[in-house]
């Protein structure tokens, strides 16, 4: 593992908490040079302090919802260390509300943040990868990018869209030695549910039982790094539990999954 990431330049969005934070610690421990991005500068500074080699960590504040700013951010990111080897798309929000209760602006917000920001960053960084004839896009989707359950329509739509876009991109750039790995995490123990978008302006604001019982973020980071090293096209990240079963049913017995999906309300 160490040899694969040693001296690689890795840009991680959503790096101020959760999976992004855990990846920062794990990759730094393997000798990677890091560019850490999110809106919360103080939290990024905290994460930097926890990394193994702080001199090889650059903080690049970024608001993914401001997609007009992302082209310039890519130029700044490349200047940090001169190159970027791995782009980890990890920022975003989740959602908890029924379709009938969810305002269209919530759908637009989720698509802008969880889908379009990834597309804009990818298109801006792609020429750099093509020029160097190497690079790796790592995309944090979700089990919800493969299946659908109640109260996640906007989130699932954005994650499904990621699969379509990045599967097409992979087919286009495979001959250029550029890789695409799509991650489909199940429940990972992070604070993402606290900021879940709902039909109310203040959001969910409370822990999720499912997430609290999920895979610890540091173990998720190790699984992700194995998938990156392997060059996996797609990788499930999480416990060997119900989410993994759901993916299996979706592939082999979709009718069964459709019948039980109404019962899979998030807790």
Coordinates of C-alpha atoms in Angstrom, one line a residue:
X1 CA 0.0 0.0 0.0
X2 CA 2.8 2.4 1.0
X3 CA 4.6 2.1 -2.3
X4 CA 1.5 2.9 -4.3
X5 CA 0.7 6.2 -2.6
X6 CA 4.2 7.3 -1.7
X7 CA 4.8 10.8 -3.3
X8 CA 1.5 10.7 -5.1
X9 CA -0.4 14.0 -5.1
X10 CA -3.9 13.4 -4.0
X11 CA -6.7 16.0 -4.0
X12 CA -9.5 15.2 -1.7
X13 CA -12.8 17.2 -1.6
X14 CA -15.0 17.0 1.5
X15 CA -11.8 16.5 3.5
X16 CA -12.9 18.3 6.7
X17 CA -14.7 15.3 8.2
X18 CA -15.9 11.7 7.7
X19 CA -14.5 9.6 4.8
X20 CA -12.4 12.5 3.5
X21 CA -10.8 13.2 6.8
X22 CA -10.0 9.5 7.3
X23 CA -8.5 9.2 3.8
X24 CA -6.3 12.2 4.5
X25 CA -4.8 10.5 7.6
X26 CA -4.4 7.1 5.9
X27 CA -2.9 8.5 2.7
X28 CA -0.6 10.8 4.5
X29 CA 0.6 7.9 6.5
X30 CA 1.5 6.2 3.3
X31 CA 3.6 9.1 2.1
X32 CA 1.1 10.9 -0.2
X33 CA 1.1 14.6 -0.8
X34 CA -2.3 16.0 -0.1
X35 CA -4.5 18.8 -1.2
X36 CA -7.5 19.1 1.2
X37 CA -10.6 21.0 0.2
X38 CA -13.9 21.9 1.9
X39 CA -15.7 25.1 2.9
X40 CA -14.6 24.8 6.6
X41 CA -11.1 26.2 6.8
X42 CA -10.7 25.7 10.5
X43 CA -11.7 22.0 10.2
X44 CA -9.2 21.6 7.3
X45 CA -6.5 23.0 9.5
X46 CA -7.4 20.5 12.2
X47 CA -7.2 17.6 9.8
X48 CA -3.8 18.9 8.5
X49 CA -2.5 18.9 12.1
X50 CA -3.4 15.2 12.3
X51 CA -1.6 14.2 9.1
X52 CA 1.8 12.5 9.2
X53 CA 3.8 15.1 7.1
X54 CA 2.2 18.5 7.5
X55 CA 4.7 20.0 5.1
X56 CA 3.2 17.8 2.4
X57 CA -0.4 19.0 3.0
X58 CA -1.9 22.0 1.2
X59 CA -5.2 23.5 2.2
X60 CA -7.4 24.7 -0.7
X61 CA -10.8 26.1 0.6
X62 CA -13.6 25.2 -1.8
X63 CA -17.3 25.6 -2.0
X64 CA -18.6 22.9 -4.3
X65 CA -22.0 24.5 -4.6
X66 CA -20.3 27.5 -6.3
X67 CA -19.6 25.6 -9.5
X68 CA -18.5 28.8 -11.3
X69 CA -15.5 28.9 -9.1
X70 CA -14.3 25.4 -9.7
X71 CA -12.3 25.9 -13.0
X72 CA -10.0 28.4 -11.2
X73 CA -9.7 26.0 -8.2
X74 CA -8.3 23.3 -10.4
X75 CA -5.6 25.6 -11.7
X76 CA -4.7 26.5 -8.0
X77 CA -4.7 22.8 -7.1
X78 CA -2.2 21.9 -9.9
X79 CA 0.1 24.7 -8.7
X80 CA 0.3 23.3 -5.2
X81 CA 2.7 20.5 -6.1
X82 CA 3.0 20.9 -9.9
X83 CA 0.9 17.8 -10.7
X84 CA -2.2 15.9 -9.5
X85 CA -2.1 12.1 -9.6
X86 CA -5.4 11.2 -7.9
X87 CA -8.6 13.2 -7.7
X88 CA -10.9 12.0 -4.9
X89 CA -14.4 13.4 -5.4
X90 CA -15.9 13.1 -1.9
X91 CA -17.8 16.3 -1.0
X92 CA -21.6 16.5 -0.9
X93 CA -24.7 16.2 1.2
X94 CA -27.4 13.6 1.7
X95 CA -31.2 14.0 1.9
X96 CA -34.2 12.7 4.0
X97 CA -37.7 13.6 2.8
X98 CA -40.6 12.1 0.8
X99 CA -40.9 13.1 -2.8
X100 CA -44.3 14.7 -2.2
X101 CA -42.8 16.9 0.5
X102 CA -39.5 17.8 -1.2
X103 CA -39.3 21.2 -2.9
X104 CA -37.8 21.3 -6.4
X105 CA -35.1 23.5 -5.1
X106 CA -33.9 20.7 -2.9
X107 CA -33.5 18.5 -6.0
X108 CA -31.6 21.3 -7.7
X109 CA -29.3 21.8 -4.7
X110 CA -28.5 18.1 -4.5
X111 CA -27.8 17.8 -8.2
X112 CA -25.6 21.0 -8.2
X113 CA -23.5 19.8 -5.2
X114 CA -23.5 16.0 -5.5
X115 CA -23.3 15.8 -9.3
X116 CA -22.5 18.9 -11.3
X117 CA -19.6 19.9 -9.0
X118 CA -18.0 16.6 -9.8
X119 CA -18.5 17.0 -13.5
X120 CA -17.1 20.6 -13.6
X121 CA -14.0 19.6 -11.6
X122 CA -13.5 16.5 -13.7
X123 CA -13.7 18.4 -17.0
X124 CA -11.3 21.1 -15.7
X125 CA -8.8 18.5 -14.5
X126 CA -9.1 16.1 -17.4
X127 CA -6.7 18.0 -19.8
X128 CA -4.0 17.8 -17.1
X129 CA -4.4 14.0 -16.9
X130 CA -4.5 13.7 -20.7
X131 CA -1.3 15.7 -21.1
X132 CA 0.5 13.5 -18.6
X133 CA -1.1 10.3 -19.9
X134 CA -1.9 9.3 -16.3
X135 CA -4.4 10.0 -13.6
X136 CA -7.1 8.5 -11.4
X137 CA -10.6 9.8 -10.7
X138 CA -12.0 8.3 -7.5
X139 CA -15.8 9.1 -7.2
X140 CA -17.7 8.7 -4.0
X141 CA -21.2 7.5 -5.0
X142 CA -23.4 5.4 -2.7
X143 CA -25.4 2.3 -2.5
X144 CA -28.2 4.8 -3.3
X145 CA -26.4 5.3 -6.7
X146 CA -27.5 1.7 -7.6
X147 CA -30.8 1.2 -5.8
X148 CA -33.7 3.4 -4.6
X149 CA -35.4 3.5 -1.2
X150 CA -37.8 5.9 0.5
X151 CA -36.9 9.5 1.5
X152 CA -33.7 9.7 -0.7
X153 CA -35.0 10.6 -4.1
X154 CA -32.9 13.7 -4.7
X155 CA -29.8 12.1 -3.3
X156 CA -30.3 8.8 -5.2
X157 CA -30.9 10.7 -8.5
X158 CA -27.6 12.6 -8.1
X159 CA -25.7 9.5 -7.3
X160 CA -27.2 7.5 -10.1
X161 CA -26.2 10.3 -12.5
X162 CA -22.6 10.0 -11.3
X163 CA -22.5 6.3 -12.5
X164 CA -23.7 7.3 -15.9
X165 CA -21.3 10.1 -16.4
X166 CA -18.2 8.4 -15.0
X167 CA -18.9 5.1 -16.7
X168 CA -19.0 7.0 -20.0
X169 CA -15.8 8.9 -19.1
X170 CA -14.0 5.6 -18.3
X171 CA -14.8 4.3 -21.7
X172 CA -13.5 7.4 -23.4
X173 CA -10.2 7.7 -21.6
X174 CA -9.2 4.0 -21.0
X175 CA -6.7 4.2 -23.8
X176 CA -5.0 7.2 -22.2
X177 CA -4.0 5.3 -19.1
X178 CA -6.5 7.3 -16.9
X179 CA -8.5 5.3 -14.4
X180 CA -12.0 5.8 -12.9
X181 CA -13.0 4.1 -9.7
X182 CA -16.6 4.6 -8.5
X183 CA -17.1 3.9 -4.8
X184 CA -20.5 2.7 -3.5
X185 CA -20.4 3.1 0.2
X186 CA -23.0 1.7 2.5
X187 CA -23.5 3.1 6.0
X188 CA -20.2 4.7 7.1
X189 CA -19.9 6.1 10.6
X190 CA -19.7 9.9 9.9
X191 CA -21.7 13.0 10.8
X192 CA -23.3 13.3 7.3
X193 CA -26.9 12.7 8.6
X194 CA -26.6 15.9 10.8
X195 CA -26.6 18.0 7.7
X196 CA -29.1 15.9 5.6
X197 CA -31.4 18.1 3.5
X198 CA -35.0 17.7 4.3
X199 CA -38.3 19.5 3.5
X200 CA -37.5 21.8 6.4
X201 CA -35.0 24.7 6.1
X202 CA -32.9 23.6 9.1
X203 CA -32.3 20.1 7.8
X204 CA -32.3 16.8 9.8
X205 CA -29.9 17.9 12.5
X206 CA -29.7 14.6 14.3
X207 CA -27.8 11.3 14.2
X208 CA -28.9 8.4 12.1
X209 CA -29.2 5.0 13.7
X210 CA -28.1 3.3 10.5
X211 CA -25.0 5.5 10.2
X212 CA -24.1 5.2 13.9
X213 CA -24.0 1.4 13.4
X214 CA -22.0 1.7 10.2
X215 CA -18.4 0.9 9.3
X216 CA -15.9 3.2 11.1
X217 CA -14.5 5.8 8.7
X218 CA -10.9 4.7 9.2
X219 CA -11.8 1.2 8.1
X220 CA -13.7 2.6 5.1
X221 CA -10.5 4.6 4.1
X222 CA -8.5 1.4 4.1
X223 CA -11.0 -0.3 1.8
X224 CA -11.0 2.7 -0.5
X225 CA -7.2 2.7 -0.7
X226 CA -7.2 -1.0 -1.6
X227 CA -9.8 -0.2 -4.4
X228 CA -7.6 2.6 -5.7
X229 CA -4.5 0.6 -5.7
X230 CA -6.3 -2.3 -7.5
X231 CA -7.7 0.2 -10.1
X232 CA -11.2 -1.2 -9.5
X233 CA -13.9 0.0 -11.8
X234 CA -16.4 0.0 -8.9
X235 CA -16.1 -1.0 -5.3
X236 CA -18.6 -1.5 -2.4
X237 CA -17.3 0.1 0.8
X238 CA -18.8 -1.0 4.1
X239 CA -19.8 -3.9 6.2
X240 CA -20.9 -7.2 4.9
X241 CA -24.5 -6.4 5.8
X242 CA -27.9 -5.4 4.4
X243 CA -26.5 -2.8 2.0
X244 CA -24.3 -5.4 0.3
X245 CA -27.3 -7.7 0.1
X246 CA -29.3 -4.9 -1.5
X247 CA -26.6 -4.5 -4.2
X248 CA -26.6 -8.3 -4.8
X249 CA -30.4 -8.4 -5.1
X250 CA -30.4 -5.4 -7.5
X251 CA -28.1 -7.3 -9.8
X252 CA -29.5 -10.8 -9.7
X253 CA -33.1 -10.5 -8.3
X254 CA -34.3 -7.0 -8.9
X255 CA -37.9 -7.9 -8.5
X256 CA -37.3 -9.0 -5.0
X257 CA -35.6 -5.8 -4.1
X258 CA -38.4 -3.8 -5.6
X259 CA -40.9 -5.5 -3.3
X260 CA -38.9 -5.0 -0.2
X261 CA -37.7 -1.4 -1.0
X262 CA -40.8 0.3 0.6
X263 CA -39.7 -1.2 4.0
X264 CA -36.2 0.3 3.8
X265 CA -37.0 3.7 5.4
X266 CA -33.8 5.2 6.8
X267 CA -33.5 5.2 10.6

